[in-house]
Coordinates of C-alpha atoms in Angstrom, one line a residue:
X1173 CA 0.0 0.0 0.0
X1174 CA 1.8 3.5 -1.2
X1175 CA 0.9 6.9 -1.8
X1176 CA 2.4 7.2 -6.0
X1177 CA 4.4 10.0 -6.7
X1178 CA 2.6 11.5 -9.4
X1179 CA 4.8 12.5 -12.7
X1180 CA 6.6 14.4 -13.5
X1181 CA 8.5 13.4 -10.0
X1182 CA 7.9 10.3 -10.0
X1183 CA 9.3 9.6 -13.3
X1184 CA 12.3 12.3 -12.7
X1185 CA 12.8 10.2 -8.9
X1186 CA 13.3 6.9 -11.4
X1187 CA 15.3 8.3 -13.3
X1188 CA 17.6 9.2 -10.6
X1189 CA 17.3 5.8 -8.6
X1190 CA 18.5 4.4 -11.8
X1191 CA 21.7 6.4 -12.6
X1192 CA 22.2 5.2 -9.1
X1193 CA 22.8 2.1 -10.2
X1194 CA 19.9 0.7 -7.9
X1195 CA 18.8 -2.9 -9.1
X1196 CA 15.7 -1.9 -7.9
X1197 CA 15.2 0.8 -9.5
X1198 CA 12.5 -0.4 -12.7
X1199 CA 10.7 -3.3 -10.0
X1200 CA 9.5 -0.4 -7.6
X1201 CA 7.5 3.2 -8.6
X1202 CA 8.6 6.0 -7.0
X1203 CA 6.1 6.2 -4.1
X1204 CA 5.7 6.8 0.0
X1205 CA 5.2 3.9 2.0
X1206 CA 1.6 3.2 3.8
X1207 CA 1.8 -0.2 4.3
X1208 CA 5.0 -2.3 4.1
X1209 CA 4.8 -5.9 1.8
X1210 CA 2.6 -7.6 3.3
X1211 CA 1.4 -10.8 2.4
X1212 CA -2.4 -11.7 2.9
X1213 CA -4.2 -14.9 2.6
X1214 CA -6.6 -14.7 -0.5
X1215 CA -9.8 -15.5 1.4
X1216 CA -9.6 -12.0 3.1
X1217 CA -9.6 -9.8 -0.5
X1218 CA -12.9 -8.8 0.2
X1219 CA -12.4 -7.7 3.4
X1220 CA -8.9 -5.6 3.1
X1221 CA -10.7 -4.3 -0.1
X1222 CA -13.9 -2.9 2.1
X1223 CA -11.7 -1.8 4.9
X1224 CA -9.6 0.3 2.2
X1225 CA -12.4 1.6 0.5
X1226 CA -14.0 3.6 4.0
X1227 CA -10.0 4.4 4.9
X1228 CA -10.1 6.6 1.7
X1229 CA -13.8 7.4 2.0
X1230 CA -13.1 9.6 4.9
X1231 CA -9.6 10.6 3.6
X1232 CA -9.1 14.0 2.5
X1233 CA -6.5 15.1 -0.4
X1234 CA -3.5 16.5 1.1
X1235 CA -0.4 18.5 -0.2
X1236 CA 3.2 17.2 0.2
X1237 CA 6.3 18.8 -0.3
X1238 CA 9.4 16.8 -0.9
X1239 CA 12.8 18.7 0.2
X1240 CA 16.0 17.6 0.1
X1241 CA 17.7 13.9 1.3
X1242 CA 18.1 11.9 4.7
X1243 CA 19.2 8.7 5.1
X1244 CA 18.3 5.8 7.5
X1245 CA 22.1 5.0 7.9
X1246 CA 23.6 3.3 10.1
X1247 CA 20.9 1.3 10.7
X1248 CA 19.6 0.7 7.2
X1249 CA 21.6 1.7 4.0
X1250 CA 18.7 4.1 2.5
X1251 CA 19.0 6.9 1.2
X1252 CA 15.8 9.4 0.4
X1253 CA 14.0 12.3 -0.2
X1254 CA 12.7 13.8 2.6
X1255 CA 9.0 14.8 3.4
X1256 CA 8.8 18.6 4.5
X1257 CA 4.9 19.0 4.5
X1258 CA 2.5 16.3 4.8
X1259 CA 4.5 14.2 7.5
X1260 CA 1.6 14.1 9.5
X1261 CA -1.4 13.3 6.5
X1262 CA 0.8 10.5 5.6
X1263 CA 0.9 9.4 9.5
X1264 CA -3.1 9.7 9.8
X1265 CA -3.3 7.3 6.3
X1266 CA -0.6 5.0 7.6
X1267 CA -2.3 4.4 11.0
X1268 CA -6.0 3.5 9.2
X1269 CA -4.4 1.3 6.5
X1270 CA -2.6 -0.6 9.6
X1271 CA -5.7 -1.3 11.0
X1272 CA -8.6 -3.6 11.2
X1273 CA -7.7 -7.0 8.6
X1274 CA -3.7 -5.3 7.7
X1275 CA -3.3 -4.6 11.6
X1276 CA 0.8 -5.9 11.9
X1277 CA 3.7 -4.7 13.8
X1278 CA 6.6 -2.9 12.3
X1279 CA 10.1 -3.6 12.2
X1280 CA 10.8 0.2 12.7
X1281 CA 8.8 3.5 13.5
X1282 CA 6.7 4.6 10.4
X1283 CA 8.5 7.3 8.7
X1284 CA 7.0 8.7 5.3
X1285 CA 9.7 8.8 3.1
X1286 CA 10.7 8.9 -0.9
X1287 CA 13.5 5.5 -1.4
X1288 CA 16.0 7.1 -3.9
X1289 CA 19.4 4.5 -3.4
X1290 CA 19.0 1.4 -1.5
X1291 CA 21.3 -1.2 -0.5
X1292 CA 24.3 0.0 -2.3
X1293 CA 28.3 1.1 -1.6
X1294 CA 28.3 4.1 0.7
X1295 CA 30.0 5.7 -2.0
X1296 CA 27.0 5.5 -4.1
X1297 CA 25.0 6.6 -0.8
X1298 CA 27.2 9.7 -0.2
X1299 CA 26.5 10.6 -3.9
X1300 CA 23.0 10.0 -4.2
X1301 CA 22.5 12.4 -0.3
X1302 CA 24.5 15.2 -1.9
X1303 CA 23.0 15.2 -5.8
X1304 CA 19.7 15.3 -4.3
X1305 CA 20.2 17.7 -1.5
X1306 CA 18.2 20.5 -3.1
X1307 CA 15.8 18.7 -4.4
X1308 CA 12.1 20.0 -4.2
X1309 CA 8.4 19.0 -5.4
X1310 CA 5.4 19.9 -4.5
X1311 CA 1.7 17.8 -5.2
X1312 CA -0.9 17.0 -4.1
X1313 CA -1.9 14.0 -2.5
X1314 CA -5.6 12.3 -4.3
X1315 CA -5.3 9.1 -2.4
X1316 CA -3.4 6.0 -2.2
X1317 CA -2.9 2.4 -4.3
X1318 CA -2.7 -1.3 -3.6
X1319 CA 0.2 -2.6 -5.0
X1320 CA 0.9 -6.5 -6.4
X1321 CA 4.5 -7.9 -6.3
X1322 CA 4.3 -9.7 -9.5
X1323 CA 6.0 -13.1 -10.7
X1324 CA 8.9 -11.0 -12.1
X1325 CA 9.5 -9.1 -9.3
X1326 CA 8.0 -5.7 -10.4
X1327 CA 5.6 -4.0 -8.5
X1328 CA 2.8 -2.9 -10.4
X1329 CA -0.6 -0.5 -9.3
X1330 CA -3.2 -3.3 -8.5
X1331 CA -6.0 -0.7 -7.2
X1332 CA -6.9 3.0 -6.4
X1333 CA -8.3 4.6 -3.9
X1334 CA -8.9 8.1 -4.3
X1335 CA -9.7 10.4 -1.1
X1336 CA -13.4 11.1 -0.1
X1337 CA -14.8 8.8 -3.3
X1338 CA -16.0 5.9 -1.4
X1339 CA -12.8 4.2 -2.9
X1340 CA -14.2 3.6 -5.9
X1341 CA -11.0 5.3 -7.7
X1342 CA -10.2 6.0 -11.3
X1343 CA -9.4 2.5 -12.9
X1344 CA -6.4 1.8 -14.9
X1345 CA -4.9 -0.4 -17.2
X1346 CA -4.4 -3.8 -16.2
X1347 CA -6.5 -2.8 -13.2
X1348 CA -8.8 -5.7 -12.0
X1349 CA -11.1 -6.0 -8.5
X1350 CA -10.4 -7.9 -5.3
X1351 CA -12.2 -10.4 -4.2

């Protein structure tokens, strides 16, 4: 579950997790975390898909503005692009989507965040904090998707739920329902 970064940062984001060198990079869309892989035994579709539907049902759209890098180093060798506004939105979503039928513990704290370099040399780290030091976008937030990690490892946009539309979001190519 992720917030998408809409284009043209999300594309521009790609492009730099990929001159990175990140093997990642073309598997995962640029997005903000909600909801961490989880996997979810197929009998419960229907229900995660309801409970989804009233989280964004009493969402509201929210603006975010990305500014410059962090990095979860020592601890984790990330580096990313920093939320300056919309912190909290992105907590409030977080907490409902980790609720009711996707209620699971963390392995860290939540912390909204946009993964540029991951699990590469710290040379590669260093660069990737200092290219994108100055970096800024601003958007605004419409709701959030449902991601499906695919047989060949690529994440793709499963189903949207748009903010204050009874989750009954715009549909999309190669989008099909749950359940």
């Amino acid at each position: 579950m992720a917030i998408p970064i809409p284009d043209p940062y999300g594309a521009e984001l790609q492009h730099w997790r990929e001159a990175f060198g990140d093997p990642m990079a073309g598997s995962i869309p640029t997005h903000v975390t909600l909801l961490p892989p989880t996997e979810v035994d197929g009998d419960l579709l229907g229900r995660i898909d309801e409970h989804l539907r009233r989280v964004a049902e009493d969402g509201r759209e929210f603006p975010i503005v990305l500014s410059g890098t962090a990095t979860f180093r020592p601890v984790s060798p990330v580096v990313f692009v920093a939320i300056a506004d919309g912190i909290g939105s992105c907590e409030r979503v977080e907490a409902r989507v980790r609720s009711g039928p996707l209620a699971r513990e963390l392995q860290f704290p939540y912390h909204p965040h946009v993964t540029v370099a991951h699990d590469l040399s710290e040379e590669i780290l260093d660069r990737a904090f200092k290219e994108l030091a100055h970096y800024r976008a601003e958007f605004t937030v419409w709701g959030f998707s449902l991601y499906e990690h695919g047989p060949d490892e690529v994440w793709r946009p499963l189903r949207n739920y748009p903010f204050g539309a009874g989750g009954a979001g715009p549909h999309q190519e190669g989008e099909r329902p749950l359940g």
